[in-house]
Amino acid sequence: MPPTSVAEHRQRVADLVGLMPVLQLPLEDCLGLVLAADVIAPLSLPPFDNSAMDGYAVRAADLGELPVRLPVADDIPAGRVELTPLEPGTVQRIMTGAPVPSGADAVVQVEWTDAGTETVTINRAVEAGANIRTAGDDVGKGDPVLVAGTVLRPSTVGLASALGLAELPVRRRPRVLVLSTGSELVEPGTPLLPGQIYESNGMMLASAVREAGAEAVRLRFVPDDVDAFHEALRPYLGSVDVIVTSGGVSAGAYEVVKDALASHDVEFTKVAMQPGGPQGSGRYEGLPVLTLPGNPVSAQVSFEVFVRPALLASMGHRQVERTTARASLSAGLTSPAGRTQFRRGLYDPASGEVVTPVGGPGSHLLSALALSNCLIEVPEDVTELAAGDEVVVRYLQ
Ligand code: AMP
Ligand code: MG
């Protein structure tokens, strides 16, 4: 069977994961999520004419000959609900954010007065409209103030709050079950016997799920035992949206994931990439299941290339790609024919757009991945690149 292309497998994974449902979520939980419907402003902002300064609400026309001394007829703190109209020839003391009384057309800041409370001496004139924040300055009632597809940031949830909205319609985060497999695996923090290794994919993939804005449920790991595999998943089948496994999908014996899912609607393929060739995808008890290879670098690169974009798309993100840049290689490298290679690199745009490969192509070289900040993408048909050649790099952060 010819290998599946990276693009084909990406599409298959994205189709499997699909779109998460839209929910009304409390603003508190909306940061980073994508707005699923336009928001029409239910009120204007500011909602009423209010003072931009601590000072005195006046009629600008009353400030003829300066300095002028006028009676202070009222005092308006922020939050005052009932107001008395401003009588000609008087002023009212007013605080920042307090409503401007009818009859007043300007505010004189306190610094231009003697700050009196019974009467006040005003030293400088103001124009009509000065220091008044007019209702609707910022947002008009009925304006489409936020559009569907907006990624909610601190400022946008702040705006929603200012509009009095306690909830917003968003696509919810997918709940992703992360399960590692391998009889050699041991939980960090416990003793290691010869032949065993500490389990690392689970923590790494669960973190990558969270970094993408989804929810991770990290199951520890199961040994290479088909019954243990099914047993581990069973309690979660009703509560998760996607299952991501690692390990047990290559060509050897004891390939637990392949064996366990052989009788399910899961397709195992070889994708034309390095690392991360052996991939599986399909449905397990109705749930999308993505089976990543076990080598740590393969697992993480597969997540980057296939799973992350699908999770982002499922939440309604339009931008599902990492930022890319063109850079020139600091050193040459080789790549297998017919496979897209993702090499780990360090890219510092400040240093003249040069990318330095970190470590070799080996998919067990986890520290090289941890020390890199980008993936260097070598196209399928390229087998050799020299120092100075241009490549595309994908930022990992
Ligand atoms: P597999 O795909 O199961 O054949 O595993 C390939 C390689 O990755 C083997 O050397 C495994 O020991 C290693 N490996 C698999 N799963 C994990 C894991 N969760 N953490 C660390 N290494 C792993
Ligand atoms: Mg294994």
Short mmCIF file of C-alpha atoms and ligand atoms in Angstrom, two decimals:
data_model
loop_
_atom_site.label_atom_id
_atom_site.label_comp_id
_atom_site.label_asym_id
_atom_site.label_seq_id
_atom_site.Cartn_x
_atom_site.Cartn_y
_atom_site.Cartn_z
CA MET A 1 0.00 0.00 0.00
CA PRO A 2 1.48 3.44 -0.89
CA PRO A 3 2.06 5.71 2.10
CA THR A 4 -0.56 8.30 3.00
CA SER A 5 0.55 11.89 2.53
CA VAL A 6 0.84 14.20 5.53
CA ALA A 7 -1.92 16.41 4.11
CA GLU A 8 -4.27 13.46 3.58
CA HIS A 9 -3.81 12.16 7.12
CA ARG A 10 -4.24 15.64 8.55
CA GLN A 11 -7.56 15.97 6.79
CA ARG A 12 -8.68 12.55 7.97
CA VAL A 13 -7.87 13.41 11.59
CA ALA A 14 -9.61 16.80 11.36
CA ASP A 15 -12.73 15.19 9.85
CA LEU A 16 -12.81 12.56 12.58
CA VAL A 17 -12.58 15.04 15.44
CA GLY A 18 -15.20 17.37 13.90
CA LEU A 19 -16.68 20.43 15.62
CA MET A 20 -17.44 20.72 19.31
CA PRO A 21 -20.95 21.84 20.28
CA VAL A 22 -21.76 25.45 21.10
CA LEU A 23 -22.51 26.24 24.73
CA GLN A 24 -23.27 29.36 26.73
CA LEU A 25 -20.31 29.51 29.09
CA PRO A 26 -19.70 31.88 32.00
CA LEU A 27 -17.19 34.59 30.98
CA GLU A 28 -14.90 33.19 33.65
CA ASP A 29 -14.37 30.08 31.47
CA CYS A 30 -14.21 31.75 28.05
CA LEU A 31 -10.60 32.88 27.81
CA GLY A 32 -8.97 31.41 24.70
CA LEU A 33 -12.21 29.98 23.33
CA VAL A 34 -13.82 31.03 20.07
CA LEU A 35 -17.01 33.04 19.95
CA ALA A 36 -19.67 31.05 18.10
CA ALA A 37 -22.14 33.85 17.29
CA ASP A 38 -22.01 37.61 16.76
CA VAL A 39 -22.60 39.70 19.88
CA ILE A 40 -24.99 42.62 19.41
CA ALA A 41 -24.42 45.33 22.01
CA PRO A 42 -27.41 45.28 24.38
CA LEU A 43 -26.51 48.79 25.55
CA SER A 44 -24.30 51.70 24.64
CA LEU A 45 -20.88 52.27 26.14
CA PRO A 46 -20.62 54.48 28.00
CA PRO A 47 -24.28 53.89 28.88
CA PHE A 48 -24.77 57.55 29.91
CA ASP A 49 -22.90 60.88 29.58
CA ASN A 50 -20.35 60.90 32.38
CA SER A 51 -17.45 62.89 33.66
CA ALA A 52 -13.91 62.12 32.52
CA MET A 53 -12.47 64.11 35.45
CA ASP A 54 -12.94 64.90 39.10
CA GLY A 55 -14.19 68.50 39.02
CA TYR A 56 -17.32 70.58 38.52
CA ALA A 57 -20.19 70.15 36.08
CA VAL A 58 -20.86 73.59 34.58
CA ARG A 59 -22.49 75.47 31.77
CA ALA A 60 -19.51 76.59 29.70
CA ALA A 61 -21.33 79.87 29.03
CA ASP A 62 -21.36 80.69 32.80
CA LEU A 63 -17.56 80.96 32.82
CA GLY A 64 -17.36 84.41 31.29
CA GLU A 65 -15.03 86.67 33.25
CA LEU A 66 -12.29 84.67 35.04
CA PRO A 67 -11.75 83.85 37.80
CA VAL A 68 -15.43 83.27 38.53
CA ARG A 69 -16.97 82.25 41.85
CA LEU A 70 -20.11 80.09 41.68
CA PRO A 71 -22.25 78.23 44.24
CA VAL A 72 -21.83 74.44 44.40
CA ALA A 73 -25.45 73.26 44.24
CA ASP A 74 -24.88 69.50 44.50
CA ASP A 75 -22.28 66.80 44.83
CA ILE A 76 -22.31 63.84 42.41
CA PRO A 77 -20.20 60.81 43.31
CA ALA A 78 -19.79 57.91 40.85
CA GLY A 79 -22.80 55.61 41.14
CA ARG A 80 -25.31 58.36 41.87
CA VAL A 81 -28.65 57.38 40.34
CA GLU A 82 -30.92 60.40 40.99
CA LEU A 83 -29.72 63.76 39.68
CA THR A 84 -30.92 67.34 40.01
CA PRO A 85 -30.75 69.45 36.85
CA LEU A 86 -28.03 72.10 36.83
CA GLU A 87 -29.52 75.56 37.41
CA PRO A 88 -27.94 78.44 35.45
CA GLY A 89 -25.27 80.25 37.46
CA THR A 90 -24.48 77.21 39.64
CA VAL A 91 -22.13 74.25 39.39
CA GLN A 92 -22.25 70.72 40.81
CA ARG A 93 -19.19 68.94 42.11
CA ILE A 94 -18.72 65.73 40.11
CA MET A 95 -16.39 62.73 40.23
CA THR A 96 -14.87 60.70 37.40
CA GLY A 97 -17.47 58.27 36.01
CA ALA A 98 -20.42 60.07 37.65
CA PRO A 99 -23.40 60.96 35.44
CA VAL A 100 -23.46 64.51 34.09
CA PRO A 101 -26.63 66.34 35.20
CA SER A 102 -28.96 67.76 32.57
CA GLY A 103 -28.22 71.41 31.92
CA ALA A 104 -24.45 70.94 32.27
CA ASP A 105 -22.42 70.90 29.06
CA ALA A 106 -18.84 70.64 30.39
CA VAL A 107 -16.73 69.60 33.35
CA VAL A 108 -13.97 71.78 34.77
CA GLN A 109 -11.25 69.67 36.31
CA VAL A 110 -10.62 70.25 40.01
CA GLU A 111 -7.04 71.33 39.29
CA TRP A 112 -8.38 74.49 37.61
CA THR A 113 -10.37 75.50 40.71
CA ASP A 114 -9.88 76.12 44.41
CA ALA A 115 -11.73 72.83 45.07
CA GLY A 116 -14.45 74.57 47.14
CA THR A 117 -17.46 72.65 48.39
CA GLU A 118 -19.95 75.49 49.19
CA THR A 119 -18.75 77.84 46.49
CA VAL A 120 -15.93 77.28 44.04
CA THR A 121 -13.56 79.63 42.27
CA ILE A 122 -12.86 78.58 38.70
CA ASN A 123 -9.67 79.88 37.12
CA ARG A 124 -9.89 78.63 33.58
CA ALA A 125 -12.60 78.39 30.96
CA VAL A 126 -13.63 75.20 29.18
CA GLU A 127 -15.38 74.63 25.88
CA ALA A 128 -18.81 73.04 25.74
CA GLY A 129 -18.33 69.25 25.77
CA ALA A 130 -15.03 69.36 27.64
CA ASN A 131 -14.30 66.37 29.88
CA ILE A 132 -17.63 64.69 29.12
CA ARG A 133 -17.60 61.10 27.90
CA THR A 134 -20.69 60.92 25.76
CA ALA A 135 -23.05 57.93 25.83
CA GLY A 136 -22.21 55.60 22.94
CA ASP A 137 -18.71 57.05 22.40
CA ASP A 138 -17.23 53.59 22.51
CA VAL A 139 -20.07 51.24 21.47
CA GLY A 140 -23.55 52.02 20.17
CA LYS A 141 -26.50 49.96 21.39
CA GLY A 142 -27.30 47.44 18.64
CA ASP A 143 -23.80 47.48 17.16
CA PRO A 144 -22.35 44.08 16.18
CA VAL A 145 -19.54 44.58 18.64
CA LEU A 146 -17.90 41.14 18.53
CA VAL A 147 -18.11 38.81 15.56
CA ALA A 148 -18.33 35.03 15.49
CA GLY A 149 -14.88 33.49 15.15
CA THR A 150 -13.20 35.95 17.53
CA VAL A 151 -10.74 34.28 19.87
CA LEU A 152 -11.65 35.55 23.33
CA ARG A 153 -8.81 37.45 24.96
CA PRO A 154 -8.68 39.37 28.24
CA SER A 155 -9.82 42.54 26.46
CA THR A 156 -12.77 40.83 24.75
CA VAL A 157 -14.05 39.21 27.93
CA GLY A 158 -13.61 42.61 29.55
CA LEU A 159 -15.75 44.19 26.84
CA ALA A 160 -18.41 41.50 27.26
CA SER A 161 -18.51 42.25 30.99
CA ALA A 162 -18.84 45.98 30.32
CA LEU A 163 -21.84 45.15 28.14
CA GLY A 164 -23.39 43.29 31.05
CA LEU A 165 -23.02 39.84 29.52
CA ALA A 166 -22.41 37.09 32.04
CA GLU A 167 -22.06 34.32 29.44
CA LEU A 168 -20.97 33.97 25.83
CA PRO A 169 -21.73 31.35 23.18
CA VAL A 170 -18.53 29.41 22.49
CA ARG A 171 -17.51 26.01 21.21
CA ARG A 172 -16.46 24.03 24.21
CA ARG A 173 -13.08 22.48 24.76
CA PRO A 174 -12.81 18.86 23.65
CA ARG A 175 -11.99 16.41 26.43
CA VAL A 176 -9.06 14.36 25.25
CA LEU A 177 -8.15 11.07 26.88
CA VAL A 178 -4.41 10.41 26.66
CA LEU A 179 -3.32 6.80 27.07
CA SER A 180 0.25 5.50 26.80
CA THR A 181 1.03 1.85 26.19
CA GLY A 182 4.08 -0.28 26.87
CA SER A 183 5.07 -3.01 29.31
CA GLU A 184 8.43 -1.30 29.77
CA LEU A 185 6.92 1.87 31.21
CA VAL A 186 7.23 3.00 34.81
CA GLU A 187 5.64 6.01 36.48
CA PRO A 188 8.15 8.80 37.27
CA GLY A 189 8.85 8.99 40.96
CA THR A 190 8.97 5.22 41.40
CA PRO A 191 12.05 2.93 41.16
CA LEU A 192 13.26 1.74 37.77
CA LEU A 193 14.39 -1.83 37.07
CA PRO A 194 16.85 -2.71 34.29
CA GLY A 195 14.99 -2.78 30.96
CA GLN A 196 12.34 -0.35 32.11
CA ILE A 197 11.99 3.34 31.21
CA TYR A 198 10.04 6.18 32.71
CA GLU A 199 6.82 7.02 30.97
CA SER A 200 7.04 10.40 29.27
CA ASN A 201 4.57 10.53 26.39
CA GLY A 202 1.53 10.79 28.64
CA MET A 203 2.69 13.92 30.43
CA MET A 204 3.99 15.43 27.20
CA LEU A 205 0.84 14.79 25.16
CA ALA A 206 -1.52 15.83 27.97
CA SER A 207 0.45 19.08 28.24
CA ALA A 208 0.25 19.57 24.48
CA VAL A 209 -3.52 19.01 24.64
CA ARG A 210 -3.80 21.70 27.33
CA GLU A 211 -1.51 24.04 25.44
CA ALA A 212 -3.88 23.74 22.48
CA GLY A 213 -6.71 24.87 24.78
CA ALA A 214 -8.38 21.48 25.09
CA GLU A 215 -8.96 19.47 28.28
CA ALA A 216 -6.72 16.53 28.95
CA VAL A 217 -7.56 13.43 30.92
CA ARG A 218 -4.30 11.62 31.40
CA LEU A 219 -4.59 7.93 32.04
CA ARG A 220 -1.27 6.63 33.25
CA PHE A 221 -0.45 3.79 30.91
CA VAL A 222 -1.29 0.19 30.21
CA PRO A 223 1.02 -2.75 29.58
CA ASP A 224 1.07 -4.40 26.17
CA ASP A 225 -2.07 -6.36 26.93
CA VAL A 226 -5.22 -6.08 24.82
CA ASP A 227 -7.63 -6.72 27.69
CA ALA A 228 -5.90 -4.14 29.88
CA PHE A 229 -6.16 -1.65 27.01
CA HIS A 230 -9.95 -2.06 26.65
CA GLU A 231 -10.41 -2.11 30.40
CA ALA A 232 -8.51 1.16 30.85
CA LEU A 233 -10.66 2.99 28.32
CA ARG A 234 -14.07 1.69 29.40
CA PRO A 235 -14.74 4.07 32.33
CA TYR A 236 -14.10 7.13 30.12
CA LEU A 237 -16.11 6.27 27.03
CA GLY A 238 -19.13 8.31 28.06
CA SER A 239 -17.20 11.39 29.13
CA VAL A 240 -14.46 12.13 26.59
CA ASP A 241 -14.56 13.42 23.02
CA VAL A 242 -11.30 12.11 21.60
CA ILE A 243 -8.90 9.31 22.51
CA VAL A 244 -5.18 9.74 21.81
CA THR A 245 -2.91 6.76 22.38
CA SER A 246 0.83 6.39 21.99
CA GLY A 247 2.88 3.30 21.25
CA GLY A 248 1.91 -0.12 20.04
CA VAL A 249 1.29 0.68 16.39
CA SER A 250 4.48 -0.29 14.58
CA ALA A 251 5.39 -3.48 12.80
CA GLY A 252 6.68 -5.60 15.69
CA ALA A 253 5.03 -8.20 17.85
CA TYR A 254 3.04 -7.13 20.96
CA GLU A 255 1.61 -4.06 19.18
CA VAL A 256 -1.14 -3.65 21.70
CA VAL A 257 -2.98 -0.73 20.11
CA LYS A 258 -3.04 -2.36 16.68
CA ASP A 259 -4.17 -5.66 18.18
CA ALA A 260 -6.85 -4.08 20.35
CA LEU A 261 -8.28 -1.92 17.60
CA ALA A 262 -7.98 -4.39 14.71
CA SER A 263 -11.61 -5.38 15.14
CA HIS A 264 -12.74 -1.76 15.35
CA ASP A 265 -13.29 0.90 12.75
CA VAL A 266 -9.65 2.04 12.86
CA GLU A 267 -7.31 2.32 9.91
CA PHE A 268 -3.58 1.87 10.42
CA THR A 269 -1.43 3.54 7.80
CA LYS A 270 2.08 4.56 7.08
CA VAL A 271 2.27 8.31 6.62
CA ALA A 272 5.01 9.69 4.37
CA MET A 273 6.81 11.54 7.14
CA GLN A 274 9.76 11.22 9.48
CA PRO A 275 9.42 10.91 12.39
CA GLY A 276 5.92 9.61 12.93
CA GLY A 277 5.32 7.20 10.04
CA PRO A 278 2.97 4.67 11.65
CA GLN A 279 -0.38 6.32 12.38
CA GLY A 280 -3.84 5.05 13.08
CA SER A 281 -7.17 6.81 13.13
CA GLY A 282 -10.79 5.85 13.31
CA ARG A 283 -13.55 5.26 15.83
CA TYR A 284 -13.60 3.28 19.04
CA GLU A 285 -17.08 2.77 20.46
CA GLY A 286 -18.12 5.79 18.42
CA LEU A 287 -15.33 8.05 19.69
CA PRO A 288 -12.59 9.42 17.45
CA VAL A 289 -9.36 7.60 18.27
CA LEU A 290 -5.93 8.72 17.09
CA THR A 291 -3.09 6.31 17.66
CA LEU A 292 0.33 7.92 17.67
CA PRO A 293 3.63 6.06 17.52
CA GLY A 294 5.49 5.48 20.78
CA ASN A 295 8.88 7.05 20.26
CA PRO A 296 8.63 10.31 22.18
CA VAL A 297 9.70 12.59 19.34
CA SER A 298 7.40 10.74 16.91
CA ALA A 299 4.50 11.07 19.33
CA GLN A 300 5.01 14.78 19.88
CA VAL A 301 5.65 15.64 16.23
CA SER A 302 2.55 13.62 15.25
CA PHE A 303 0.57 15.61 17.78
CA GLU A 304 1.88 18.88 16.32
CA VAL A 305 1.19 17.93 12.74
CA PHE A 306 -2.14 16.09 13.07
CA VAL A 307 -3.79 16.41 16.46
CA ARG A 308 -3.19 20.03 17.42
CA PRO A 309 -4.72 21.50 14.25
CA ALA A 310 -7.72 19.17 14.58
CA LEU A 311 -8.32 20.15 18.22
CA LEU A 312 -8.06 23.86 17.39
CA ALA A 313 -10.43 23.47 14.44
CA SER A 314 -12.89 21.55 16.65
CA MET A 315 -13.11 24.61 18.91
CA GLY A 316 -13.81 26.85 15.93
CA HIS A 317 -10.34 28.35 15.54
CA ARG A 318 -9.66 29.53 12.01
CA GLN A 319 -5.96 29.87 12.65
CA VAL A 320 -4.90 26.29 13.35
CA GLU A 321 -1.37 26.54 12.04
CA ARG A 322 1.70 27.50 13.98
CA THR A 323 3.50 30.58 12.78
CA THR A 324 5.99 29.70 10.07
CA ALA A 325 9.01 31.55 8.78
CA ARG A 326 11.66 31.11 6.13
CA ALA A 327 15.15 30.62 7.46
CA SER A 328 18.50 29.48 6.17
CA LEU A 329 20.12 26.38 7.59
CA SER A 330 23.28 26.80 9.65
CA ALA A 331 24.34 23.27 8.67
CA GLY A 332 23.43 20.74 6.00
CA LEU A 333 21.18 17.75 6.59
CA THR A 334 19.81 14.71 4.80
CA SER A 335 16.25 13.50 4.58
CA PRO A 336 14.69 10.28 3.28
CA ALA A 337 13.22 10.38 -0.22
CA GLY A 338 9.44 10.43 -0.42
CA ARG A 339 8.90 11.55 3.18
CA THR A 340 8.36 14.95 4.73
CA GLN A 341 10.95 15.30 7.43
CA PHE A 342 10.40 17.36 10.55
CA ARG A 343 13.76 18.11 12.13
CA ARG A 344 14.12 19.90 15.41
CA GLY A 345 15.73 23.30 15.27
CA LEU A 346 16.61 26.48 17.11
CA TYR A 347 15.51 29.57 15.28
CA ASP A 348 16.36 33.05 16.39
CA PRO A 349 15.04 35.66 13.98
CA ALA A 350 17.26 38.25 15.63
CA SER A 351 20.34 36.35 14.46
CA GLY A 352 19.76 36.92 10.77
CA GLU A 353 17.04 34.33 10.19
CA VAL A 354 19.25 31.32 10.60
CA VAL A 355 17.98 28.00 11.92
CA THR A 356 20.29 25.53 13.61
CA PRO A 357 19.31 21.85 13.54
CA VAL A 358 19.30 20.36 17.06
CA GLY A 359 20.23 16.69 17.34
CA GLY A 360 19.87 14.17 14.54
CA PRO A 361 16.80 12.62 12.96
CA GLY A 362 16.48 9.89 15.65
CA SER A 363 12.96 9.80 17.08
CA HIS A 364 14.21 8.84 20.54
CA LEU A 365 16.15 12.11 20.93
CA LEU A 366 13.76 13.75 23.35
CA SER A 367 16.26 16.23 24.78
CA ALA A 368 16.89 17.65 21.29
CA LEU A 369 13.17 18.24 20.97
CA ALA A 370 13.03 19.81 24.41
CA LEU A 371 15.91 22.15 23.54
CA SER A 372 14.47 23.22 20.20
CA ASN A 373 11.92 25.93 19.49
CA CYS A 374 10.86 24.98 15.98
CA LEU A 375 10.43 22.17 13.52
CA ILE A 376 12.37 22.39 10.27
CA GLU A 377 10.19 21.12 7.46
CA VAL A 378 12.02 19.25 4.69
CA PRO A 379 9.69 18.51 1.75
CA GLU A 380 9.09 14.94 0.49
CA ASP A 381 11.19 15.31 -2.64
CA VAL A 382 14.22 16.87 -0.94
CA THR A 383 16.92 14.44 0.20
CA GLU A 384 19.78 16.77 0.91
CA LEU A 385 20.17 20.36 2.04
CA ALA A 386 23.38 22.34 2.44
CA ALA A 387 24.31 25.06 4.91
CA GLY A 388 22.71 28.29 3.73
CA ASP A 389 19.76 26.58 2.01
CA GLU A 390 16.37 28.03 2.76
CA VAL A 391 13.79 26.00 4.72
CA VAL A 392 10.41 26.59 6.33
CA VAL A 393 10.42 26.52 10.11
CA ARG A 394 7.35 26.09 12.29
CA TYR A 395 7.53 27.72 15.69
CA LEU A 396 6.67 25.43 18.55
CA GLN A 397 5.85 28.27 20.92
P1 AMP B 1 6.32 1.48 20.35
O1 AMP B 1 5.74 2.43 19.37
O2 AMP B 1 5.36 1.07 21.39
O3 AMP B 1 6.98 0.35 19.66
O4 AMP B 1 7.46 2.29 21.10
C1 AMP B 1 8.57 2.81 20.40
C2 AMP B 1 9.61 3.31 21.37
O5 AMP B 1 9.09 4.35 22.14
C3 AMP B 1 10.09 2.28 22.35
O6 AMP B 1 11.47 2.47 22.58
C4 AMP B 1 9.30 2.57 23.61
O7 AMP B 1 9.94 2.16 24.77
C5 AMP B 1 9.18 4.07 23.54
N1 AMP B 1 7.96 4.50 24.18
C6 AMP B 1 6.71 4.09 23.88
N2 AMP B 1 5.80 4.67 24.67
C7 AMP B 1 6.48 5.49 25.50
C8 AMP B 1 6.09 6.36 26.55
N3 AMP B 1 4.82 6.51 26.90
N4 AMP B 1 7.06 7.04 27.19
C9 AMP B 1 8.36 6.90 26.83
N5 AMP B 1 8.77 6.11 25.85
C10 AMP B 1 7.87 5.38 25.18
MG MG B 2 5.31 -0.24 22.82
#
